[in-house]
Coordinates of C-alpha atoms and ligand atoms in Angstrom, one line a residue:
M46 CA -14.2 8.5 -24.8
P47 CA -14.4 6.5 -28.0
I48 CA -13.4 9.7 -30.0
R49 CA -10.4 11.7 -28.9
F50 CA -8.6 14.5 -30.6
L51 CA -5.4 16.4 -30.0
T52 CA -4.0 19.5 -31.6
A53 CA -0.4 20.8 -32.0
G54 CA 1.3 23.7 -33.5
E55 CA 2.1 27.4 -32.8
S56 CA 0.3 30.4 -34.2
H57 CA 3.3 31.5 -36.3
G58 CA 4.8 28.0 -36.7
P59 CA 4.9 26.1 -40.0
E60 CA 1.6 24.3 -39.6
L61 CA -1.2 23.2 -37.3
N62 CA -1.6 19.4 -36.8
I63 CA -4.6 17.5 -35.6
I64 CA -5.2 13.9 -34.8
V65 CA -8.8 12.7 -34.5
D66 CA -8.9 9.1 -33.2
G67 CA -11.9 6.8 -33.1
I68 CA -13.9 7.9 -36.1
P69 CA -15.3 4.7 -37.6
A70 CA -14.6 3.4 -41.1
E71 CA -16.7 4.1 -44.2
L72 CA -17.4 7.8 -43.5
D73 CA -17.2 9.8 -46.7
L74 CA -14.8 12.6 -46.0
V75 CA -13.2 15.1 -48.4
P76 CA -11.2 18.2 -47.6
E77 CA -14.1 20.5 -48.6
D78 CA -16.1 19.1 -45.7
I79 CA -13.6 20.7 -43.4
N80 CA -12.5 23.7 -45.5
K81 CA -16.0 25.2 -45.6
D82 CA -16.0 25.5 -41.8
L83 CA -12.4 26.7 -41.7
K84 CA -13.5 29.5 -44.1
R85 CA -16.5 30.3 -41.8
R86 CA -14.2 30.6 -38.8
Q87 CA -12.0 33.1 -40.7
G88 CA -14.9 35.4 -41.4
G89 CA -17.0 37.8 -39.4
Y90 CA -17.0 41.6 -39.0
G91 CA -14.2 42.7 -36.6
R92 CA -11.5 40.2 -37.6
G93 CA -7.9 41.4 -37.8
G94 CA -5.1 41.4 -40.3
R95 CA -4.0 37.8 -39.9
M96 CA -7.1 36.5 -41.6
K97 CA -6.1 38.4 -44.8
I98 CA -2.8 36.4 -44.8
E99 CA -4.3 33.0 -44.1
K100 CA -6.5 30.8 -46.4
D101 CA -7.0 27.9 -44.0
Q102 CA -7.2 24.6 -45.9
V103 CA -6.7 21.1 -44.7
S104 CA -4.8 18.1 -46.1
F105 CA -5.3 14.6 -44.8
T106 CA -2.1 12.8 -43.8
G107 CA -3.6 9.6 -42.5
G108 CA -6.9 7.7 -41.8
V109 CA -8.6 8.6 -45.1
R110 CA -8.3 6.7 -48.4
L111 CA -10.1 7.4 -51.6
G112 CA -12.5 9.8 -50.0
K113 CA -13.5 7.5 -47.1
T114 CA -12.2 6.9 -43.6
I115 CA -10.6 3.6 -43.0
G116 CA -10.9 3.4 -39.2
G117 CA -7.4 4.5 -38.2
P118 CA -6.6 7.9 -36.6
I119 CA -7.3 10.7 -39.0
S120 CA -4.4 13.1 -39.1
L121 CA -4.8 16.5 -40.7
K122 CA -2.5 19.5 -41.3
I123 CA -3.2 23.1 -42.0
T124 CA -0.3 25.3 -43.3
N125 CA 0.2 28.7 -41.6
N126 CA 0.9 31.1 -44.6
D127 CA 2.3 33.6 -42.1
F128 CA 5.2 31.3 -41.2
K129 CA 7.2 32.6 -44.2
N130 CA 7.4 35.9 -42.2
W131 CA 8.6 34.1 -39.0
E132 CA 11.0 31.4 -40.3
I133 CA 13.9 32.5 -38.1
P134 CA 12.2 33.5 -34.9
M135 CA 9.8 30.5 -35.1
S136 CA 12.4 28.0 -36.3
S137 CA 12.5 24.7 -34.4
L138 CA 16.3 24.5 -35.0
T139 CA 19.1 26.1 -33.0
Q140 CA 20.1 29.4 -34.5
D141 CA 23.6 31.1 -34.9
L142 CA 23.2 34.0 -32.4
S143 CA 26.6 35.4 -33.4
N144 CA 25.0 36.4 -36.7
V145 CA 23.7 39.9 -36.0
E146 CA 20.9 39.7 -38.5
I147 CA 19.6 36.4 -37.1
K148 CA 19.9 37.7 -33.5
E149 CA 18.0 40.8 -34.4
K150 CA 15.2 38.8 -36.1
I151 CA 14.7 36.7 -32.9
Q152 CA 15.0 39.7 -30.6
S153 CA 12.4 41.7 -32.5
K154 CA 9.8 39.0 -31.6
F155 CA 10.8 38.9 -27.9
V156 CA 7.9 39.8 -25.6
S157 CA 8.2 40.7 -21.9
R158 CA 5.3 43.0 -21.4
V159 CA 2.4 40.8 -20.3
R160 CA -1.2 41.3 -21.6
P161 CA -3.9 41.3 -18.9
G162 CA -6.6 38.8 -19.8
H163 CA -4.2 36.6 -21.8
A164 CA -2.2 33.5 -20.7
D165 CA 1.0 35.6 -20.7
L166 CA 1.8 36.1 -17.0
S167 CA 0.5 32.8 -15.5
G168 CA 2.1 30.9 -18.5
A169 CA 5.5 32.6 -18.2
V170 CA 5.6 32.0 -14.4
K171 CA 4.3 28.4 -14.7
F172 CA 6.7 27.3 -17.5
G173 CA 9.6 29.5 -16.4
H174 CA 9.8 31.4 -19.7
D175 CA 11.5 34.8 -20.0
D176 CA 10.2 35.3 -23.5
I177 CA 6.4 35.4 -23.4
R178 CA 6.5 34.5 -27.2
N179 CA 6.9 30.9 -25.8
V180 CA 3.5 31.2 -24.1
L181 CA 1.5 33.3 -26.6
E182 CA 2.4 31.2 -29.6
R183 CA 0.5 28.2 -28.3
S184 CA -2.1 30.0 -26.1
S185 CA -3.2 32.1 -29.2
A186 CA -6.7 31.5 -30.4
R187 CA -5.1 30.4 -33.7
E188 CA -5.4 26.9 -32.1
T189 CA -9.2 27.1 -32.6
T190 CA -8.5 26.5 -36.3
S191 CA -7.5 22.9 -35.3
R192 CA -10.7 22.5 -33.2
V193 CA -12.8 23.5 -36.2
A194 CA -11.1 20.9 -38.4
A195 CA -11.7 18.2 -35.8
G196 CA -15.3 19.3 -35.3
A197 CA -15.9 19.3 -39.0
V198 CA -14.9 15.6 -39.1
C199 CA -17.4 15.0 -36.3
K200 CA -20.1 17.0 -38.1
A201 CA -19.7 14.7 -41.1
F202 CA -20.2 11.7 -38.8
L203 CA -23.3 13.3 -37.2
N204 CA -24.8 14.0 -40.6
K205 CA -25.2 10.2 -41.1
F206 CA -27.7 10.3 -38.2
N207 CA -29.4 13.5 -39.3
I208 CA -28.0 15.4 -36.4
N209 CA -27.2 19.0 -37.1
V210 CA -25.2 21.7 -35.2
F211 CA -26.1 25.4 -35.5
S212 CA -24.9 28.6 -34.0
Y213 CA -25.8 32.3 -34.1
V214 CA -24.9 35.4 -32.3
L215 CA -27.3 36.9 -29.7
R216 CA -25.3 39.8 -28.5
I217 CA -22.2 41.9 -29.2
G218 CA -21.5 44.4 -26.4
Q219 CA -24.7 46.4 -25.8
A220 CA -26.4 45.3 -29.1
S221 CA -28.6 42.3 -28.5
V222 CA -31.5 40.4 -29.9
D223 CA -34.4 39.4 -27.7
E224 CA -34.0 35.6 -27.5
K225 CA -37.7 35.1 -26.8
M226 CA -38.6 36.6 -30.1
L227 CA -36.4 34.3 -32.1
G228 CA -38.5 31.1 -31.8
N229 CA -37.1 27.6 -32.2
D230 CA -36.8 27.1 -36.0
Y231 CA -33.1 26.7 -35.5
S232 CA -32.3 25.8 -39.1
N233 CA -33.9 29.0 -40.3
L234 CA -32.1 31.1 -37.7
F235 CA -28.9 29.6 -38.8
T236 CA -29.6 30.3 -42.5
K237 CA -30.3 33.9 -41.6
A238 CA -27.2 34.1 -39.4
E239 CA -25.0 32.8 -42.2
A240 CA -26.1 35.7 -44.3
S241 CA -25.1 38.3 -41.6
E242 CA -21.5 39.6 -41.3
V243 CA -21.9 39.2 -37.5
R244 CA -23.7 35.9 -37.7
C245 CA -26.8 37.3 -36.1
P246 CA -30.2 36.1 -37.4
D247 CA -31.8 39.6 -37.0
S248 CA -30.7 42.0 -39.8
V249 CA -31.5 45.2 -37.9
I250 CA -29.6 44.2 -34.8
S251 CA -26.8 43.0 -37.1
E252 CA -26.2 46.6 -38.2
K253 CA -26.2 47.7 -34.5
M254 CA -23.7 45.0 -33.7
K255 CA -21.4 46.3 -36.5
E256 CA -21.7 49.8 -35.0
V257 CA -20.6 48.5 -31.6
I258 CA -17.6 46.9 -33.3
N259 CA -16.8 50.2 -35.2
E260 CA -17.0 52.0 -31.9
A261 CA -14.6 49.5 -30.2
R262 CA -12.2 49.9 -33.2
A263 CA -12.3 53.7 -33.0
K264 CA -11.4 53.6 -29.3
G265 CA -8.6 51.0 -29.7
D266 CA -10.8 48.6 -27.7
T267 CA -12.3 45.2 -28.2
V268 CA -15.8 43.7 -27.6
G269 CA -17.3 40.3 -26.6
G270 CA -20.7 38.8 -26.8
L271 CA -23.2 36.0 -26.4
I272 CA -23.7 33.0 -28.7
Q273 CA -26.3 30.3 -28.9
I274 CA -25.3 26.8 -30.1
V275 CA -27.9 24.2 -30.9
V276 CA -27.9 20.6 -31.8
T277 CA -31.0 19.1 -33.4
G278 CA -31.8 15.4 -34.1
V279 CA -30.1 14.1 -31.0
P280 CA -31.8 10.8 -29.8
I281 CA -33.1 10.4 -26.2
G282 CA -30.6 8.8 -23.9
L283 CA -27.1 10.1 -24.7
G284 CA -25.0 10.5 -21.6
S285 CA -25.9 8.9 -18.2
Y286 CA -27.1 9.7 -14.7
T287 CA -25.2 6.8 -13.3
Q288 CA -21.8 8.5 -12.7
W289 CA -20.7 12.2 -12.5
D290 CA -18.3 12.0 -15.4
K291 CA -20.9 10.4 -17.7
R292 CA -23.3 13.3 -17.5
L293 CA -23.8 14.9 -20.9
N294 CA -24.3 18.4 -19.5
G295 CA -20.9 18.2 -17.7
K296 CA -19.2 17.1 -20.9
I297 CA -20.8 19.8 -22.9
A298 CA -20.0 22.6 -20.4
G299 CA -16.4 21.4 -20.2
A300 CA -15.9 21.3 -23.9
L301 CA -17.5 24.7 -24.6
M302 CA -15.7 26.3 -21.6
S303 CA -12.4 25.1 -22.9
V304 CA -12.6 27.6 -25.9
H305 CA -10.2 30.5 -25.3
T306 CA -12.7 33.3 -25.3
V307 CA -15.5 31.7 -23.3
K308 CA -16.4 32.9 -19.7
S309 CA -19.8 31.2 -19.1
V310 CA -21.8 28.3 -20.4
E311 CA -25.5 27.9 -19.9
I312 CA -27.8 25.0 -21.0
G313 CA -31.5 25.7 -21.6
L314 CA -32.9 28.4 -19.3
G315 CA -29.4 28.6 -17.7
K316 CA -29.1 31.0 -14.8
L317 CA -32.8 32.1 -15.2
V318 CA -33.8 28.9 -13.4
S319 CA -32.6 30.7 -10.2
E320 CA -35.4 33.3 -10.6
N321 CA -38.4 31.1 -11.3
F322 CA -40.6 28.6 -9.5
G323 CA -40.3 24.9 -10.5
S324 CA -43.8 25.0 -12.1
S325 CA -42.5 27.3 -14.8
V326 CA -39.1 25.8 -15.2
H327 CA -39.6 22.1 -15.8
D328 CA -40.8 20.8 -19.1
Q329 CA -44.2 19.1 -18.8
I330 CA -44.8 15.9 -20.7
Y331 CA -47.8 14.7 -22.6
V332 CA -48.8 11.8 -24.9
D333 CA -48.7 13.1 -28.5
P334 CA -52.3 12.7 -29.8
E335 CA -50.9 12.4 -33.4
W336 CA -48.4 9.7 -32.4
R337 CA -47.5 7.1 -35.1
N338 CA -45.1 4.2 -34.5
D339 CA -42.3 6.0 -36.4
R340 CA -41.7 8.5 -33.7
F341 CA -41.4 8.9 -29.9
R342 CA -44.8 8.9 -28.1
Y343 CA -44.1 11.5 -25.5
K344 CA -43.8 15.2 -26.1
R345 CA -42.7 18.3 -24.1
K346 CA -44.7 21.5 -23.7
T347 CA -41.4 23.5 -23.5
N348 CA -37.6 22.9 -23.7
N349 CA -36.4 24.9 -20.8
S350 CA -34.0 22.1 -19.9
G351 CA -32.2 22.7 -23.2
G352 CA -32.5 19.1 -24.1
I353 CA -30.8 17.6 -21.1
E354 CA -32.3 16.1 -18.0
G355 CA -30.5 13.9 -15.4
G356 CA -27.3 14.2 -17.4
M357 CA -29.0 12.6 -20.5
S358 CA -30.4 14.0 -23.8
T359 CA -34.2 14.2 -23.8
G360 CA -34.5 14.1 -27.6
E361 CA -35.4 17.8 -27.7
P362 CA -32.8 20.2 -29.3
I363 CA -29.8 20.8 -27.1
V364 CA -29.5 24.5 -26.6
C365 CA -26.4 26.2 -25.1
T366 CA -25.8 29.8 -24.5
V367 CA -22.2 31.0 -24.1
S368 CA -20.7 34.3 -23.2
T369 CA -17.3 35.3 -24.7
K370 CA -14.9 37.9 -23.4
P371 CA -13.5 40.9 -25.4
I372 CA -10.2 39.9 -26.9
P373 CA -7.4 40.8 -24.4
T374 CA -5.0 42.3 -26.9
L375 CA -5.9 46.0 -27.1
I376 CA -4.6 48.5 -29.6
K377 CA -4.8 51.0 -26.7
P378 CA -3.0 48.8 -24.2
L379 CA -4.0 48.2 -20.6
D380 CA -1.8 48.9 -17.6
S381 CA 0.6 46.1 -17.0
V382 CA 4.2 45.1 -16.2
D383 CA 7.4 44.1 -17.9
I384 CA 8.7 40.9 -16.4
K385 CA 12.2 41.6 -17.7
T386 CA 12.7 45.1 -16.3
K387 CA 10.2 44.4 -13.5
T388 CA 8.6 47.8 -14.0
N389 CA 5.1 49.1 -14.7
T390 CA 4.5 49.5 -18.5
P391 CA 1.6 49.4 -20.9
A392 CA 0.9 45.8 -22.1
H393 CA 2.4 44.4 -25.3
F394 CA 0.4 45.0 -28.5
E395 CA 0.5 42.4 -31.2
R396 CA -1.8 42.5 -34.2
S397 CA -5.3 41.4 -33.0
D398 CA -8.9 41.2 -33.8
I399 CA -11.5 43.7 -32.5
C400 CA -14.3 41.1 -32.2
V401 CA -14.2 37.3 -32.6
V402 CA -17.8 36.6 -31.5
P403 CA -19.0 35.5 -35.0
A404 CA -16.0 33.3 -35.5
A405 CA -16.3 31.8 -32.0
G406 CA -19.7 30.4 -32.9
V407 CA -18.1 28.2 -35.5
V408 CA -15.5 27.0 -32.9
L409 CA -18.3 26.3 -30.4
E410 CA -20.2 24.3 -33.0
A411 CA -17.1 22.2 -33.5
M412 CA -16.7 21.4 -29.8
L413 CA -20.4 20.6 -29.4
A414 CA -20.2 18.3 -32.5
Y415 CA -17.3 16.5 -30.9
V416 CA -19.1 15.9 -27.6
I417 CA -22.3 14.6 -29.3
S418 CA -20.3 12.4 -31.7
D419 CA -18.3 10.9 -28.8
S420 CA -21.5 10.3 -26.8
L421 CA -23.3 8.8 -29.8
L422 CA -20.5 6.4 -30.5
E423 CA -20.3 5.5 -26.8
K424 CA -24.0 4.5 -26.9
F425 CA -24.2 2.8 -30.2
G426 CA -20.7 1.4 -30.6
G427 CA -19.3 -0.1 -33.8
D428 CA -16.3 0.2 -36.1
S429 CA -18.0 1.1 -39.3
I430 CA -20.8 3.6 -40.2
G431 CA -23.0 0.7 -41.3
E432 CA -22.6 -1.2 -38.0
I433 CA -23.4 2.0 -36.0
L434 CA -26.4 2.9 -38.1
D435 CA -27.8 -0.7 -37.6
N436 CA -27.5 -0.3 -33.8
Y437 CA -28.9 3.2 -33.9
K438 CA -32.0 2.2 -35.9
R439 CA -32.7 -0.8 -33.7
Y440 CA -32.6 1.5 -30.6
L441 CA -34.9 4.1 -32.2
A442 CA -37.4 1.3 -33.0
K443 CA -37.4 0.2 -29.4
C444 CA -37.8 3.9 -28.2
Y445 CA -40.9 4.3 -30.4
E446 CA -42.5 1.2 -28.8
R447 CA -42.3 2.8 -25.3
Ligands
EPS251 C1 -6.0 34.0 -34.7 C2 -4.8 34.3 -35.2 C3 -3.9 35.2 -34.4 C4 -4.7 36.3 -33.8 C5 -5.9 35.8 -33.0 C6 -6.6 34.7 -33.6 O1 -3.0 35.6 -35.4 P1 -1.9 36.8 -35.2 O2 -1.4 36.6 -33.8 O3 -0.9 36.4 -36.2 O4 -2.6 38.0 -35.5 O5 -5.2 37.2 -34.8 O6 -5.5 35.4 -31.7 C7 -5.5 36.3 -30.7 C8 -5.9 37.5 -30.9 C9 -5.1 35.8 -29.4 O7 -5.0 36.7 -28.6 O8 -4.9 34.7 -29.3 C10 -6.9 33.1 -35.4 O9 -6.5 32.4 -36.4 O10 -8.1 33.0 -35.1

């Protein structure tokens, strides 16, 4: 793992902190590279009240000098604007509980009614917390802000190799696009999705998706969906078949599955491979009749593998499809329990979103950008962009000779 990143900070704490370690020197990097993705994550039809309070923006606190990385760990921080409303209950310092006003402020944020579908019950039992606030502050999907920041650094790195990461929404609840009709002009699909409030490339289905979100809102409910994330420009041979933990598909599945809202990850045809014969699943290979020595000689008739065979990239686009659950905090709460009174009660309700599917696509792009950057650096090595580009070009030239 040449590139690693860690995140810290609570949803209503003073700030979110991120350290991205292993990014080489000489990469042009300015806050706007990251802020544009932070803004995208904050958007999407169905978002809740918190996004009106926050204007997520990053400051570099290490690793970047005069607009370029210098090879050390990149540290970033994002201020939580909402902290000003939580200064006492989220203070890191001991508070004077004999002061009635202070005690009341802390107690007003005490949570003991667990939310089904959230980390609340398992987290409280595991860590021994009585106040579920100690769980939900860190388990909150607010943490995905930090992932997007780390992923944006990785995207800037990938840009140097003409590798691009795209995402778009295929389904929200019962409103879905027919994936087969979309084709594989991923850049164009992405452009269309960016113009849609639900990040769906089909404008008619986009309206249907908004209706589903309106219906969920009216019922005090929430709704999930299906997202496709694609990487183009990946060279053949990232990852390896030689050891289980070097397989690129395993790394991708783990990274995408780690996002709070995700319940399944598929690559290429995904679970459809179970329904078809091998002859219609595997991607047949042929010699490109128009081959010139500036490109790979062998082509595929299809990309059902989603760009990965034998744990390695094939050079075709990497295509992942991910399902996301409906947000577990419901305005009309589910049946649950109070772990203080040990009685049945409706679940706690805390301000929440109705649908985060459009925003989740941006988070998934970040995680995929991280895995591809890490695998790219593993293969091509080097401490500066120039050195890695030299290694990369030499490898491509060898590939084109095969
Ligand atoms: C989120 C911020 C959170 C939630 C949401 C995602 O802010 P707040 O709790 O202040 O409303 O809106 O997280 C959840 C719903 C959750 O269950 O974790 C964000 O920045 O994306």
